[in-house]
Amino acid sequence: MTIPVNSLLQCALDDERVFERSDYEGPVPRWCAGCGDHSVLAATQRLLADEQFQPETTVFVSGIGCSSRFPHYLKTYGFHGLHGRALPVATGIKLHRPDLDVFVVMGDGDCTSIGAGHWVHATRYNMDMVALMLDNNIYGLTKNQTSPTTPQGYPSNTQPRGSWLPALNPVEATLGITNASFVAQTAEWIPPHLFATIKAAYHHDGFAFVRILQRCPKYTAPLFEEGLKNPDSIELLVHEDGVMVDGLENVYKNQVRHDPGDIHAARRLAEEDGRTRLGVFFRDESRPRYEETRHLQAITAEEKVTRLSEELDLHAV
Amino acid sequence: MTTKAQTEAARAVPSDSGEPRYEVFELPEHTVEIVSDSGEGAQKCGQILGAVTAKMGNGVWTVEIIPAEIEPPPRSPAGGSGNRVRIGSEPVTNWGDETQLMVAFNEQVLMGRHRLNALADDATILLENIWADHPDETIRAAWQEAQSELEKTNYRIIEVPMQEQCLTVVEDPRRGKNMFVLGMLAWIYDRDLDLCRDQIAHAFRKKSEEIYKRNVELLELGYGWAEENLDFRIHIPAQPTTDPMVVMNGNEAVALGAIAAGMELAAMYPITPATSASHELGDVFEKFGGVVHQAEDEIAAAGVAIGASYAGKVAYTITSGPGLALKTEFLGLAVMIEMPLVVVDVQRGGPATGLPTKVEQSDLLAAIFGQPGDAPHVVMAPATIEECFHVMVTARRIAETFRTVVIVLSDANLATGVQPFRRPELDPAWVAAPPDLSPVPEGLKPYDWDAKTGLSRRFVPGQPGGMYTVTGLAHDESSRVAYSSAVHQRSSTMRSRKIAVLQSTLNPPEVYGDDSGELLVVGWGSTRGAIEEAVDRLRAEGMSVSSLHLSFLSPLEPGIKEIFSRFEKVMTVEINYSDDPDAPYINEENRRRGQLAWLLRAQTLYDVDCWTRVLGEPLRPRAIANAIRQRIETVEGDIA
């Protein structure tokens, strides 16, 4: 076919475009070998290709930290902003441009520490976006400081005799926030589950919060050994409305049928009891979404001037 | 009109002879204030008086008198709430000097104003009369105590049976005195009662017809009482203009200006004295496709605005000093990623919580230099309420053209001052165009800095071929993280160059008065009217004084050094703190100077002096004039 150069026809062209995974791949990541960030990036690129995202209408917003380099390694639009402040930026983008697909990538320090206030409120705003919290239980980029999700007793450079306090449980906390609509947990070392969870998050209408357990080979390798080596330490939450991955039952024999519509069961399952549970804890698409209540019809400059003139009439002398 | 201090109960004195019972004072201007306990409505009374006065063609400047608390204890000197209205024959550019007529709902709020030196020595006070014989002994004692202090003054105090009168119409006089007082003032200043009724209808438009009628009844009652009982009227000739005019406060002007600029997102967190701008917008913005986003905190408000700008439409965030401090990191980011952003800082007294409801100009240097790292950007300051409207249009356009942050420094004086101004001639060209989502031409980079100007074109998500990742890390033209040493030097140059390019497009500021002479007074922001009024008075006395008012603080307008060279001495007048040069321990090297003085000294190498005050109120022309007289004497002493 003849390719029209007129940009007005670009939209028609878009439908014809087919994207390969390589169309989403940016420069080679500079993460450490064995870092869980690689797995999450791979799963995300697979999702982008599977769902045929338009690269120009997809935006990845991140904070600061190892995992927040994420957007640099994609060929979509990206916003690598400030430590802890990815969510407000994403909120602003979505408020103005609900047409864009927005993903937020944060670390545990970003989300549960310096930006914790935004985490609470973004959950409550329930805007249609995917929030991936890559939780390696440590501050990596600043070289080994305790994070809110570092398990009690685990040493770091700032708390060398072990973290003083019990770790914050991000899933339990998110489930406690009014108007939460999607809360899931997955692990980057189980790629099919990781992929299925991010995919479910993307298809959710609302704010989809996914905590991704993620290895840091440099500073927190011992914390993830049990999960890696002993599948029995992991319990999968399965349900048609949640995540079901064929074949995983052969390895992960502990499976619990959990209806993500049941918030009380979700909160019970999220409580700390030594078990690592993966799956969709809660999902409710009936919750109000902020951008829907706030989205307004665009009006022309001329119409604005007419209406502003009426407004000035009220102040006329 | 005024006599030696005396407390007299005004009585109805029918005029048998048919001679007018009252004297009319023809004056070019007059300042009146109405002060009550919070909740008694003195503010509404003053607002309506101000609006009616503007509509009648008089110059007017209204200032709110606001306690820091919502409902401080009744009858407390610091709890007075109300409005101060300066009425003139000519346009009024500032709040003026001391109050000449005060309506006080109790003697304690009168004492509060008295102790602040807010009242002219010979002021006339219309004071509620129920307190002297109040059944509550502590109130009677407090009245007595105040009385003994007031006896030493030259005020003319007229006791008015406000409550007794209002009780004939309403059951709770706390809910009616303000309109009774409005009626009295309408008689004193000969205000058009129909206009008063219209304004009452507007002020109570969300209330019932019954409430409107009752308020009008109180208005007429007050008017009639004044007519029967008072012995003075004040006539301030109006000069109705044929130009269409509007009247509003500075925060309303900022809000409507943001609409005129085509901005569609205002991200804010509640903070005094900025928030009322968002109230105005919250009411009307949706009609313009706009959203007021009340963020979870000041930081998020900045982030949301930046995100919205990134998504294609320049947004703004509005705050005051403490909020500006919190937004600092995001402002640095916006500079680094060259994201257009408008930030309005309605300054109040600081540091920290400071004086939340009071004016100050002490955020200037924080606005320009407050971001860690080198973060060149634009800082502008509207000087009038009219400029509060237009500055938003200019700020949006500069932010977009230069891909930069524009901080607009308003203040509590502009925010709450009400003044009529020429109705803006709206232009669709002011309105931001919808984001251009056409494909990015092949080979164009997200920071394709023009080597000479540092300017580059911004890509917006949705544009095919433009996919890039903005980053707060040092980056090259392609927005790739910089790992080589030269990149940061070059990108810093480009970000700074843009601001110089902006400066090259500005006109030199105009000198007010002769363009050379003994002393040049330099100001910025809301002090313009008061400074120029002081300059007028001094020039009338034969002094060689001119003034210069700066709208741009970063970059400074061009030609300032040349203007300075034509004056023997240059000084700034500002509402921020500076050390008195003669104070203990203070010398040339350690003296803290006014913030503009500091800036001008650094940029021009002129020995710029300053006179500043932080009294929590706008500067009075008289005080400025006194300070200038002293400096002139110093200059003449130096020459001799």
PDB file of C-alpha atoms in Angstrom, chain B residues 18-176:
ATOM      1  CA  GLY B  18     -35.145  73.681  58.587  1.00  0.00           C
ATOM      2  CA  GLU B  19     -31.399  74.215  58.424  1.00  0.00           C
ATOM      3  CA  PRO B  20     -29.449  71.039  57.592  1.00  0.00           C
ATOM      4  CA  ARG B  21     -28.749  69.307  60.832  1.00  0.00           C
ATOM      5  CA  TYR B  22     -25.518  67.904  59.532  1.00  0.00           C
ATOM      6  CA  GLU B  23     -22.366  69.218  57.961  1.00  0.00           C
ATOM      7  CA  VAL B  24     -21.113  67.866  54.621  1.00  0.00           C
ATOM      8  CA  PHE B  25     -17.379  67.472  54.252  1.00  0.00           C
ATOM      9  CA  GLU B  26     -16.165  67.580  50.656  1.00  0.00           C
ATOM     10  CA  LEU B  27     -13.019  65.458  50.538  1.00  0.00           C
ATOM     11  CA  PRO B  28     -10.799  63.975  47.830  1.00  0.00           C
ATOM     12  CA  GLU B  29     -10.585  60.725  49.731  1.00  0.00           C
ATOM     13  CA  HIS B  30     -11.514  59.037  52.964  1.00  0.00           C
ATOM     14  CA  THR B  31     -10.725  55.755  54.691  1.00  0.00           C
ATOM     15  CA  VAL B  32     -13.296  53.847  56.684  1.00  0.00           C
ATOM     16  CA  GLU B  33     -13.083  50.517  58.442  1.00  0.00           C
ATOM     17  CA  ILE B  34     -15.707  48.243  59.913  1.00  0.00           C
ATOM     18  CA  VAL B  35     -14.510  45.831  62.581  1.00  0.00           C
ATOM     19  CA  SER B  36     -16.499  43.256  64.524  1.00  0.00           C
ATOM     20  CA  ASP B  37     -15.980  39.956  66.250  1.00  0.00           C
ATOM     21  CA  SER B  38     -15.577  37.116  63.785  1.00  0.00           C
ATOM     22  CA  GLY B  39     -18.955  35.925  62.615  1.00  0.00           C
ATOM     23  CA  GLU B  40     -20.692  39.287  62.950  1.00  0.00           C
ATOM     24  CA  GLY B  41     -20.282  40.046  59.278  1.00  0.00           C
ATOM     25  CA  ALA B  42     -18.194  43.212  59.214  1.00  0.00           C
ATOM     26  CA  GLN B  43     -16.272  41.787  56.270  1.00  0.00           C
ATOM     27  CA  LYS B  44     -19.388  41.405  54.204  1.00  0.00           C
ATOM     28  CA  CYS B  45     -20.424  44.949  55.083  1.00  0.00           C
ATOM     29  CA  GLY B  46     -17.068  46.305  53.893  1.00  0.00           C
ATOM     30  CA  GLN B  47     -17.100  44.210  50.739  1.00  0.00           C
ATOM     31  CA  ILE B  48     -20.512  45.501  49.743  1.00  0.00           C
ATOM     32  CA  LEU B  49     -19.534  49.085  50.535  1.00  0.00           C
ATOM     33  CA  GLY B  50     -16.413  48.640  48.395  1.00  0.00           C
ATOM     34  CA  ALA B  51     -18.335  47.170  45.471  1.00  0.00           C
ATOM     35  CA  VAL B  52     -21.039  49.844  45.584  1.00  0.00           C
ATOM     36  CA  THR B  53     -18.401  52.552  45.780  1.00  0.00           C
ATOM     37  CA  ALA B  54     -16.583  51.169  42.769  1.00  0.00           C
ATOM     38  CA  LYS B  55     -19.799  50.972  40.817  1.00  0.00           C
ATOM     39  CA  MET B  56     -20.492  54.621  41.608  1.00  0.00           C
ATOM     40  CA  GLY B  57     -17.256  55.603  39.892  1.00  0.00           C
ATOM     41  CA  ASN B  58     -15.077  56.271  42.895  1.00  0.00           C
ATOM     42  CA  GLY B  59     -11.599  54.917  43.277  1.00  0.00           C
ATOM     43  CA  VAL B  60     -11.549  52.253  45.964  1.00  0.00           C
ATOM     44  CA  TRP B  61      -9.074  49.941  47.663  1.00  0.00           C
ATOM     45  CA  THR B  62     -10.398  47.431  50.119  1.00  0.00           C
ATOM     46  CA  VAL B  63      -8.295  45.465  52.579  1.00  0.00           C
ATOM     47  CA  GLU B  64      -9.534  42.665  54.775  1.00  0.00           C
ATOM     48  CA  ILE B  65      -8.824  42.742  58.464  1.00  0.00           C
ATOM     49  CA  ILE B  66      -8.517  39.067  59.326  1.00  0.00           C
ATOM     50  CA  PRO B  67      -7.675  37.372  62.604  1.00  0.00           C
ATOM     51  CA  ALA B  68      -5.577  34.211  62.343  1.00  0.00           C
ATOM     52  CA  GLU B  69      -8.378  32.090  63.833  1.00  0.00           C
ATOM     53  CA  ILE B  70     -11.795  31.291  62.368  1.00  0.00           C
ATOM     54  CA  GLU B  71     -13.737  32.303  65.440  1.00  0.00           C
ATOM     55  CA  PRO B  72     -11.464  33.813  68.072  1.00  0.00           C
ATOM     56  CA  PRO B  73     -13.015  34.570  71.455  1.00  0.00           C
ATOM     57  CA  PRO B  74     -15.533  37.428  71.215  1.00  0.00           C
ATOM     58  CA  ARG B  75     -14.518  40.906  72.306  1.00  0.00           C
ATOM     59  CA  SER B  76     -10.788  40.285  72.002  1.00  0.00           C
ATOM     60  CA  PRO B  77      -8.481  43.014  70.723  1.00  0.00           C
ATOM     61  CA  ALA B  78      -6.608  40.615  68.410  1.00  0.00           C
ATOM     62  CA  GLY B  79      -9.790  38.938  67.220  1.00  0.00           C
ATOM     63  CA  GLY B  80     -11.238  41.807  65.239  1.00  0.00           C
ATOM     64  CA  SER B  81     -12.438  40.922  61.796  1.00  0.00           C
ATOM     65  CA  GLY B  82     -13.553  43.296  59.124  1.00  0.00           C
ATOM     66  CA  ASN B  83     -12.763  45.406  56.170  1.00  0.00           C
ATOM     67  CA  ARG B  84     -11.003  48.662  55.506  1.00  0.00           C
ATOM     68  CA  VAL B  85     -12.159  50.712  52.552  1.00  0.00           C
ATOM     69  CA  ARG B  86     -10.248  53.640  51.113  1.00  0.00           C
ATOM     70  CA  ILE B  87     -12.529  55.717  48.916  1.00  0.00           C
ATOM     71  CA  GLY B  88     -11.173  58.306  46.515  1.00  0.00           C
ATOM     72  CA  SER B  89     -12.162  60.727  43.869  1.00  0.00           C
ATOM     73  CA  GLU B  90      -9.343  59.463  41.698  1.00  0.00           C
ATOM     74  CA  PRO B  91      -8.342  55.837  41.223  1.00  0.00           C
ATOM     75  CA  VAL B  92      -6.908  54.461  44.459  1.00  0.00           C
ATOM     76  CA  THR B  93      -3.740  52.397  44.114  1.00  0.00           C
ATOM     77  CA  ASN B  94      -3.094  51.362  47.695  1.00  0.00           C
ATOM     78  CA  TRP B  95      -4.584  51.199  51.159  1.00  0.00           C
ATOM     79  CA  GLY B  96      -3.373  54.659  52.173  1.00  0.00           C
ATOM     80  CA  ASP B  97      -2.548  55.869  55.642  1.00  0.00           C
ATOM     81  CA  GLU B  98      -4.508  55.750  58.879  1.00  0.00           C
ATOM     82  CA  THR B  99      -8.227  55.080  59.106  1.00  0.00           C
ATOM     83  CA  GLN B 100     -10.377  58.185  59.506  1.00  0.00           C
ATOM     84  CA  LEU B 101     -13.745  56.654  60.279  1.00  0.00           C
ATOM     85  CA  MET B 102     -14.203  53.390  62.140  1.00  0.00           C
ATOM     86  CA  VAL B 103     -17.286  51.409  62.929  1.00  0.00           C
ATOM     87  CA  ALA B 104     -16.556  49.148  65.904  1.00  0.00           C
ATOM     88  CA  PHE B 105     -18.981  46.514  67.119  1.00  0.00           C
ATOM     89  CA  ASN B 106     -17.346  46.544  70.539  1.00  0.00           C
ATOM     90  CA  GLU B 107     -14.678  48.538  72.320  1.00  0.00           C
ATOM     91  CA  GLN B 108     -12.195  45.645  72.381  1.00  0.00           C
ATOM     92  CA  VAL B 109     -11.837  45.394  68.609  1.00  0.00           C
ATOM     93  CA  LEU B 110     -11.499  49.178  68.641  1.00  0.00           C
ATOM     94  CA  MET B 111      -8.666  48.823  71.166  1.00  0.00           C
ATOM     95  CA  GLY B 112      -7.035  46.218  68.935  1.00  0.00           C
ATOM     96  CA  ARG B 113      -6.945  48.629  66.029  1.00  0.00           C
ATOM     97  CA  HIS B 114      -5.977  51.545  68.256  1.00  0.00           C
ATOM     98  CA  ARG B 115      -2.959  49.650  69.587  1.00  0.00           C
ATOM     99  CA  LEU B 116      -1.874  48.808  66.044  1.00  0.00           C
ATOM    100  CA  ASN B 117      -1.809  52.547  65.300  1.00  0.00           C
ATOM    101  CA  ALA B 118      -4.331  51.871  62.583  1.00  0.00           C
ATOM    102  CA  LEU B 119      -6.436  54.941  63.364  1.00  0.00           C
ATOM    103  CA  ALA B 120      -5.802  58.584  62.610  1.00  0.00           C
ATOM    104  CA  ASP B 121      -5.334  60.748  65.713  1.00  0.00           C
ATOM    105  CA  ASP B 122      -8.600  62.509  65.055  1.00  0.00           C
ATOM    106  CA  ALA B 123     -10.538  59.507  63.795  1.00  0.00           C
ATOM    107  CA  THR B 124     -14.285  59.316  64.275  1.00  0.00           C
ATOM    108  CA  ILE B 125     -15.521  56.088  65.834  1.00  0.00           C
ATOM    109  CA  LEU B 126     -19.057  54.768  65.614  1.00  0.00           C
ATOM    110  CA  LEU B 127     -19.238  52.352  68.535  1.00  0.00           C
ATOM    111  CA  GLU B 128     -21.977  49.960  69.613  1.00  0.00           C
ATOM    112  CA  ASN B 129     -23.491  51.370  72.809  1.00  0.00           C
ATOM    113  CA  ILE B 130     -24.454  48.263  74.786  1.00  0.00           C
ATOM    114  CA  TRP B 131     -21.191  47.650  76.586  1.00  0.00           C
ATOM    115  CA  ALA B 132     -21.021  50.448  79.169  1.00  0.00           C
ATOM    116  CA  ASP B 133     -24.111  49.213  80.998  1.00  0.00           C
ATOM    117  CA  HIS B 134     -23.822  45.568  80.098  1.00  0.00           C
ATOM    118  CA  PRO B 135     -25.248  43.152  82.722  1.00  0.00           C
ATOM    119  CA  ASP B 136     -21.958  41.234  82.729  1.00  0.00           C
ATOM    120  CA  GLU B 137     -19.666  42.837  85.249  1.00  0.00           C
ATOM    121  CA  THR B 138     -16.456  41.730  83.502  1.00  0.00           C
ATOM    122  CA  ILE B 139     -17.627  43.361  80.290  1.00  0.00           C
ATOM    123  CA  ARG B 140     -18.425  46.588  82.109  1.00  0.00           C
ATOM    124  CA  ALA B 141     -14.969  46.489  83.717  1.00  0.00           C
ATOM    125  CA  ALA B 142     -13.293  45.894  80.359  1.00  0.00           C
ATOM    126  CA  TRP B 143     -15.258  48.772  78.885  1.00  0.00           C
ATOM    127  CA  GLN B 144     -14.181  51.023  81.734  1.00  0.00           C
ATOM    128  CA  GLU B 145     -10.569  50.088  81.272  1.00  0.00           C
ATOM    129  CA  ALA B 146     -10.739  50.751  77.542  1.00  0.00           C
ATOM    130  CA  GLN B 147     -12.546  53.984  78.243  1.00  0.00           C
ATOM    131  CA  SER B 148      -9.729  55.292  80.400  1.00  0.00           C
ATOM    132  CA  GLU B 149      -7.258  54.557  77.605  1.00  0.00           C
ATOM    133  CA  LEU B 150      -9.490  56.097  74.956  1.00  0.00           C
ATOM    134  CA  GLU B 151      -9.942  59.270  76.972  1.00  0.00           C
ATOM    135  CA  LYS B 152      -6.301  60.044  76.311  1.00  0.00           C
ATOM    136  CA  THR B 153      -6.889  60.053  72.560  1.00  0.00           C
ATOM    137  CA  ASN B 154      -8.329  62.625  70.231  1.00  0.00           C
ATOM    138  CA  TYR B 155     -10.870  60.251  68.760  1.00  0.00           C
ATOM    139  CA  ARG B 156     -14.411  61.398  68.418  1.00  0.00           C
ATOM    140  CA  ILE B 157     -16.451  58.488  69.674  1.00  0.00           C
ATOM    141  CA  ILE B 158     -20.132  58.343  68.884  1.00  0.00           C
ATOM    142  CA  GLU B 159     -22.080  55.604  70.570  1.00  0.00           C
ATOM    143  CA  VAL B 160     -24.675  54.007  68.363  1.00  0.00           C
ATOM    144  CA  PRO B 161     -27.563  51.831  69.541  1.00  0.00           C
ATOM    145  CA  MET B 162     -26.851  49.185  66.912  1.00  0.00           C
ATOM    146  CA  GLN B 163     -28.243  46.250  68.857  1.00  0.00           C
ATOM    147  CA  GLU B 164     -31.318  48.121  70.065  1.00  0.00           C
ATOM    148  CA  GLN B 165     -32.104  49.159  66.510  1.00  0.00           C
ATOM    149  CA  CYS B 166     -31.464  45.760  64.975  1.00  0.00           C
ATOM    150  CA  LEU B 167     -33.687  44.042  67.525  1.00  0.00           C
ATOM    151  CA  THR B 168     -36.630  45.772  65.922  1.00  0.00           C
ATOM    152  CA  VAL B 169     -36.008  43.653  62.809  1.00  0.00           C
ATOM    153  CA  VAL B 170     -34.140  40.514  63.839  1.00  0.00           C
ATOM    154  CA  GLU B 171     -34.030  38.315  66.902  1.00  0.00           C
ATOM    155  CA  ASP B 172     -30.263  37.831  66.837  1.00  0.00           C
ATOM    156  CA  PRO B 173     -28.560  41.184  66.322  1.00  0.00           C
ATOM    157  CA  ARG B 174     -25.244  39.410  65.687  1.00  0.00           C
ATOM    158  CA  ARG B 175     -26.809  38.454  62.374  1.00  0.00           C
ATOM    159  CA  GLY B 176     -27.988  41.891  61.440  1.00  0.00           C
TER     160      GLY B 176
END
